[in-house]
Amino acid sequence: MSERLKAAFESGRHLAATWVSAGSPVIAEVSASSAFDFVLIDTEHTTTTLETVEHMHRAIVAAGGDAGTVIRVPWNDPVYLKRVLDVGVSGVMVPMIDTAAEAESLVDSLRYPPEGTRGIASGRASGYGSDFRSYVERASETFVTIAQIETLEGLENAEAIAAVDGVDALFAGPADLSGALGCFGEWDAEPFLEAMDRVIAAGEAADVPVGTLTVRPEDAPERVERGFGFQIVGKDTTALREANERALELYDEAADR
């Protein structure tokens, strides 16, 4: 499963993902039942615990499709990162990577010695020890590492970040990046669009794909044309809210409520 997503990122084809904020294995499984390449579980801006992440990952696998599991971690924290990888997920997305040095530190914390400093343990990722030696030897080839560009400093250093060995993709975080530019939520603002183009150019220079969260689904075609290699085009809480509002609107029209 993990190797499949890594290969998909390296293939150059356009990938689609969905975003899950609710700490629910049911939501994760339902999301994975659609033809997404991966499900992004957010733990930066949610109360989802690591134990719940493990159950959600199992649910995604149980859905029986090809969707991988990518965890958006709270921070570039080597302790949390190693625990997430021990679950056996397909990748991590790390917020607020501002410099090449921070990207190098990230990669170092994800790799086993002697290439890095990740602690070695026989967790779920290695079949609880049944595949221990083989997993340790090939671990860095089993998951995707995505660095988020969300600040003016990160934007300035995007090309250097993308060039770090072990960074598989960049992700232009629309909310924080637009906020840093003084145009929060203005998805058509020229400074925001120019910043997106800079991140895309940085990825192209290093031959790594660049992704983003497409808040408005109707923007997806334009984002493909702009050069994004992958997009997160759905979000659980947004989809639920909009579906509820639409259902209530239709009922109110019929019942004159």
Short mmCIF file of C-alpha atoms in Angstrom, two decimals:
data_model
loop_
_atom_site.label_atom_id
_atom_site.label_comp_id
_atom_site.label_asym_id
_atom_site.label_seq_id
_atom_site.Cartn_x
_atom_site.Cartn_y
_atom_site.Cartn_z
CA MET A 1 0.00 0.00 0.00
CA SER A 2 2.67 2.52 1.02
CA GLU A 3 4.97 1.73 -1.89
CA ARG A 4 2.04 2.15 -4.26
CA LEU A 5 1.48 5.79 -3.26
CA LYS A 6 5.21 6.52 -3.43
CA ALA A 7 5.26 5.13 -6.96
CA ALA A 8 2.19 7.19 -7.87
CA PHE A 9 3.92 10.38 -6.77
CA GLU A 10 6.98 9.48 -8.81
CA SER A 11 4.92 8.58 -11.90
CA GLY A 12 4.14 12.16 -12.82
CA ARG A 13 0.41 11.55 -13.22
CA HIS A 14 -2.15 13.84 -11.61
CA LEU A 15 -3.26 12.62 -8.19
CA ALA A 16 -6.47 13.40 -6.30
CA ALA A 17 -7.04 13.24 -2.56
CA THR A 18 -9.66 14.02 0.04
CA TRP A 19 -9.24 15.69 3.43
CA VAL A 20 -10.54 14.23 6.70
CA SER A 21 -10.73 16.40 9.81
CA ALA A 22 -13.19 14.31 11.83
CA GLY A 23 -11.46 11.72 13.99
CA SER A 24 -13.69 8.95 12.70
CA PRO A 25 -12.71 5.58 11.21
CA VAL A 26 -16.13 5.49 9.54
CA ILE A 27 -15.52 8.79 7.73
CA ALA A 28 -12.03 7.60 6.78
CA GLU A 29 -13.36 4.33 5.36
CA VAL A 30 -16.17 6.00 3.42
CA SER A 31 -13.70 8.55 2.03
CA ALA A 32 -11.35 5.79 0.91
CA SER A 33 -14.18 3.99 -0.87
CA SER A 34 -14.13 6.68 -3.57
CA ALA A 35 -11.41 6.58 -6.20
CA PHE A 36 -8.99 8.92 -4.43
CA ASP A 37 -5.26 8.25 -4.54
CA PHE A 38 -4.96 9.04 -0.86
CA VAL A 39 -6.87 10.22 2.18
CA LEU A 40 -5.28 13.07 4.15
CA ILE A 41 -5.93 12.84 7.90
CA ASP A 42 -5.39 16.18 9.61
CA THR A 43 -3.90 16.14 13.10
CA GLU A 44 -2.58 19.72 13.09
CA HIS A 45 -5.88 21.51 13.59
CA THR A 46 -7.93 18.70 15.14
CA THR A 47 -8.12 16.78 18.42
CA THR A 48 -7.51 13.44 16.69
CA THR A 49 -5.19 11.25 18.77
CA LEU A 50 -2.51 8.95 17.44
CA GLU A 51 -4.49 5.89 18.52
CA THR A 52 -7.43 7.16 16.48
CA VAL A 53 -5.10 7.76 13.53
CA GLU A 54 -4.13 4.09 13.68
CA HIS A 55 -7.79 3.01 13.64
CA MET A 56 -8.52 5.40 10.76
CA HIS A 57 -5.59 4.00 8.78
CA ARG A 58 -6.89 0.46 9.32
CA ALA A 59 -10.31 1.62 8.10
CA ILE A 60 -8.78 3.08 4.94
CA VAL A 61 -7.01 -0.22 4.27
CA ALA A 62 -10.25 -2.10 5.01
CA ALA A 63 -12.06 -0.08 2.34
CA GLY A 64 -10.28 -2.34 -0.11
CA GLY A 65 -9.28 0.25 -2.68
CA ASP A 66 -5.96 1.76 -3.68
CA ALA A 67 -6.14 4.84 -1.46
CA GLY A 68 -3.09 5.51 0.67
CA THR A 69 -3.07 7.24 4.06
CA VAL A 70 -1.20 10.51 4.52
CA ILE A 71 -1.06 12.19 7.93
CA ARG A 72 -0.79 15.96 8.24
CA VAL A 73 1.18 16.13 11.49
CA PRO A 74 0.97 19.03 13.95
CA TRP A 75 4.61 20.09 13.58
CA ASN A 76 8.07 19.07 12.41
CA ASP A 77 8.50 16.99 15.56
CA PRO A 78 10.75 13.91 15.25
CA VAL A 79 9.07 12.13 18.17
CA TYR A 80 5.57 12.43 16.73
CA LEU A 81 6.78 11.68 13.22
CA LYS A 82 8.40 8.37 14.16
CA ARG A 83 5.26 7.27 16.00
CA VAL A 84 3.12 8.07 12.96
CA LEU A 85 5.43 6.12 10.66
CA ASP A 86 5.36 3.16 13.05
CA VAL A 87 1.63 2.91 12.30
CA GLY A 88 2.52 2.06 8.71
CA VAL A 89 0.92 4.99 6.89
CA SER A 90 1.74 5.93 3.30
CA GLY A 91 3.12 9.38 4.00
CA VAL A 92 3.34 12.51 6.10
CA MET A 93 2.64 16.14 5.32
CA VAL A 94 4.51 18.57 7.55
CA PRO A 95 3.41 22.18 8.08
CA MET A 96 5.46 25.38 8.10
CA ILE A 97 8.67 24.16 6.47
CA ASP A 98 10.48 27.47 5.97
CA THR A 99 14.08 26.58 5.12
CA ALA A 100 16.18 23.88 3.53
CA ALA A 101 17.69 23.21 6.96
CA GLU A 102 14.23 22.47 8.37
CA ALA A 103 13.53 20.17 5.44
CA GLU A 104 16.82 18.37 6.02
CA SER A 105 15.95 17.96 9.70
CA LEU A 106 12.58 16.52 8.68
CA VAL A 107 14.13 13.96 6.34
CA ASP A 108 16.73 13.05 8.97
CA SER A 109 14.01 12.27 11.52
CA LEU A 110 12.24 9.98 9.03
CA ARG A 111 15.23 7.85 8.06
CA TYR A 112 16.74 5.04 10.08
CA PRO A 113 20.44 5.11 11.01
CA PRO A 114 22.97 5.50 9.59
CA GLU A 115 21.22 7.82 7.09
CA GLY A 116 19.02 9.41 9.78
CA THR A 117 17.98 9.39 13.41
CA ARG A 118 14.58 7.66 13.45
CA GLY A 119 14.31 5.27 16.37
CA ILE A 120 13.96 1.60 15.46
CA ALA A 121 11.09 -0.49 16.82
CA SER A 122 9.01 -3.43 15.61
CA GLY A 123 5.64 -1.73 15.30
CA ARG A 124 2.74 -2.17 12.92
CA ALA A 125 4.72 -0.88 9.92
CA SER A 126 7.05 -3.86 10.12
CA GLY A 127 4.32 -6.43 10.71
CA TYR A 128 5.05 -6.29 14.43
CA GLY A 129 8.50 -7.68 13.76
CA SER A 130 7.62 -10.32 11.19
CA ASP A 131 9.18 -8.17 8.45
CA PHE A 132 11.54 -6.28 10.72
CA ARG A 133 14.93 -6.42 8.97
CA SER A 134 13.46 -5.96 5.50
CA TYR A 135 11.33 -3.02 6.63
CA VAL A 136 14.25 -1.23 8.29
CA GLU A 137 16.33 -1.63 5.13
CA ARG A 138 13.66 -0.25 2.78
CA ALA A 139 11.60 2.00 5.07
CA SER A 140 12.44 5.28 3.37
CA GLU A 141 11.06 3.86 0.11
CA THR A 142 7.67 3.05 1.63
CA PHE A 143 6.31 6.52 2.43
CA VAL A 144 5.91 9.97 0.90
CA THR A 145 7.32 13.11 2.51
CA ILE A 146 5.42 16.32 1.73
CA ALA A 147 6.73 19.72 2.88
CA GLN A 148 4.17 22.49 3.28
CA ILE A 149 4.98 26.00 2.04
CA GLU A 150 2.83 28.39 4.07
CA THR A 151 4.86 31.49 4.96
CA LEU A 152 6.76 34.26 3.20
CA GLU A 153 10.03 32.69 4.35
CA GLY A 154 8.97 29.30 3.04
CA LEU A 155 7.97 30.90 -0.25
CA GLU A 156 11.37 32.55 -0.56
CA ASN A 157 13.12 29.25 0.10
CA ALA A 158 10.74 26.95 -1.77
CA GLU A 159 13.25 25.97 -4.46
CA ALA A 160 15.92 25.06 -1.89
CA ILE A 161 13.36 23.09 0.14
CA ALA A 162 12.23 21.15 -2.93
CA ALA A 163 15.83 20.29 -3.76
CA VAL A 164 16.45 18.53 -0.42
CA ASP A 165 16.99 14.81 -0.96
CA GLY A 166 14.07 12.96 0.61
CA VAL A 167 11.43 15.64 0.02
CA ASP A 168 8.97 13.97 -2.37
CA ALA A 169 6.54 16.86 -2.86
CA LEU A 170 5.65 20.40 -1.89
CA PHE A 171 2.22 21.54 -0.75
CA ALA A 172 1.08 25.15 -1.07
CA GLY A 173 -1.10 25.72 1.99
CA PRO A 174 -3.77 28.15 0.75
CA ALA A 175 -5.09 29.47 4.07
CA ASP A 176 -1.81 30.31 5.79
CA LEU A 177 -0.11 31.41 2.58
CA SER A 178 -2.90 33.79 1.60
CA GLY A 179 -2.94 35.10 5.16
CA ALA A 180 0.80 35.73 5.08
CA LEU A 181 0.33 37.67 1.84
CA GLY A 182 -2.39 39.85 3.34
CA CYS A 183 -5.17 38.43 1.18
CA PHE A 184 -6.61 35.65 3.33
CA GLY A 185 -9.20 33.58 1.51
CA GLU A 186 -8.99 35.67 -1.66
CA TRP A 187 -8.29 32.79 -4.01
CA ASP A 188 -8.29 35.01 -7.10
CA ALA A 189 -5.99 37.70 -5.67
CA GLU A 190 -2.93 38.33 -7.82
CA PRO A 191 -0.38 38.04 -4.95
CA PHE A 192 -1.83 34.64 -4.00
CA LEU A 193 -1.81 33.32 -7.56
CA GLU A 194 1.75 34.56 -8.07
CA ALA A 195 2.82 32.78 -4.87
CA MET A 196 1.22 29.55 -6.07
CA ASP A 197 3.13 29.88 -9.34
CA ARG A 198 6.39 30.36 -7.42
CA VAL A 199 5.84 27.15 -5.47
CA ILE A 200 4.98 25.27 -8.67
CA ALA A 201 8.13 26.61 -10.33
CA ALA A 202 10.19 25.51 -7.32
CA GLY A 203 8.81 22.00 -7.63
CA GLU A 204 9.45 21.90 -11.36
CA ALA A 205 13.06 22.97 -10.84
CA ALA A 206 13.61 20.03 -8.47
CA ASP A 207 11.39 17.62 -10.42
CA VAL A 208 8.99 17.09 -7.49
CA PRO A 209 5.20 17.49 -7.71
CA VAL A 210 3.39 20.37 -6.03
CA GLY A 211 -0.07 20.10 -4.54
CA THR A 212 -2.66 22.23 -2.81
CA LEU A 213 -6.08 22.14 -1.19
CA THR A 214 -8.64 23.29 -3.76
CA VAL A 215 -11.24 24.99 -1.61
CA ARG A 216 -13.63 25.62 -4.49
CA PRO A 217 -14.14 22.44 -6.55
CA GLU A 218 -14.77 24.50 -9.67
CA ASP A 219 -11.15 25.70 -9.47
CA ALA A 220 -9.75 22.19 -9.99
CA PRO A 221 -9.43 22.36 -13.80
CA GLU A 222 -7.61 25.70 -13.62
CA ARG A 223 -5.26 24.30 -10.97
CA VAL A 224 -4.40 21.40 -13.27
CA GLU A 225 -3.62 23.85 -16.06
CA ARG A 226 -1.57 25.99 -13.68
CA GLY A 227 0.72 23.04 -13.03
CA PHE A 228 -0.33 21.41 -9.77
CA GLY A 229 0.54 17.72 -9.76
CA PHE A 230 -1.96 16.77 -7.06
CA GLN A 231 -4.95 18.37 -5.42
CA ILE A 232 -6.99 17.71 -2.32
CA VAL A 233 -10.42 18.29 -3.81
CA GLY A 234 -12.78 17.25 -1.03
CA LYS A 235 -13.12 17.86 2.71
CA ASP A 236 -15.32 15.85 5.04
CA THR A 237 -16.72 18.62 7.22
CA THR A 238 -17.35 20.92 4.26
CA ALA A 239 -19.10 18.18 2.29
CA LEU A 240 -21.31 17.30 5.27
CA ARG A 241 -22.23 20.92 5.99
CA GLU A 242 -23.03 21.71 2.36
CA ALA A 243 -25.06 18.52 1.91
CA ASN A 244 -27.06 19.28 5.06
CA GLU A 245 -27.69 22.86 3.99
CA ARG A 246 -28.83 21.75 0.54
CA ALA A 247 -31.13 19.05 1.95
CA LEU A 248 -32.68 21.53 4.37
CA GLU A 249 -33.10 24.10 1.61
CA LEU A 250 -34.98 21.61 -0.56
CA TYR A 251 -37.17 20.57 2.36
CA ASP A 252 -37.94 24.16 3.33
CA GLU A 253 -38.96 24.96 -0.25
CA ALA A 254 -41.33 21.99 -0.33
CA ALA A 255 -42.78 22.43 3.15
CA ASP A 256 -42.84 26.24 3.13
CA ARG A 257 -41.14 26.08 6.53
#
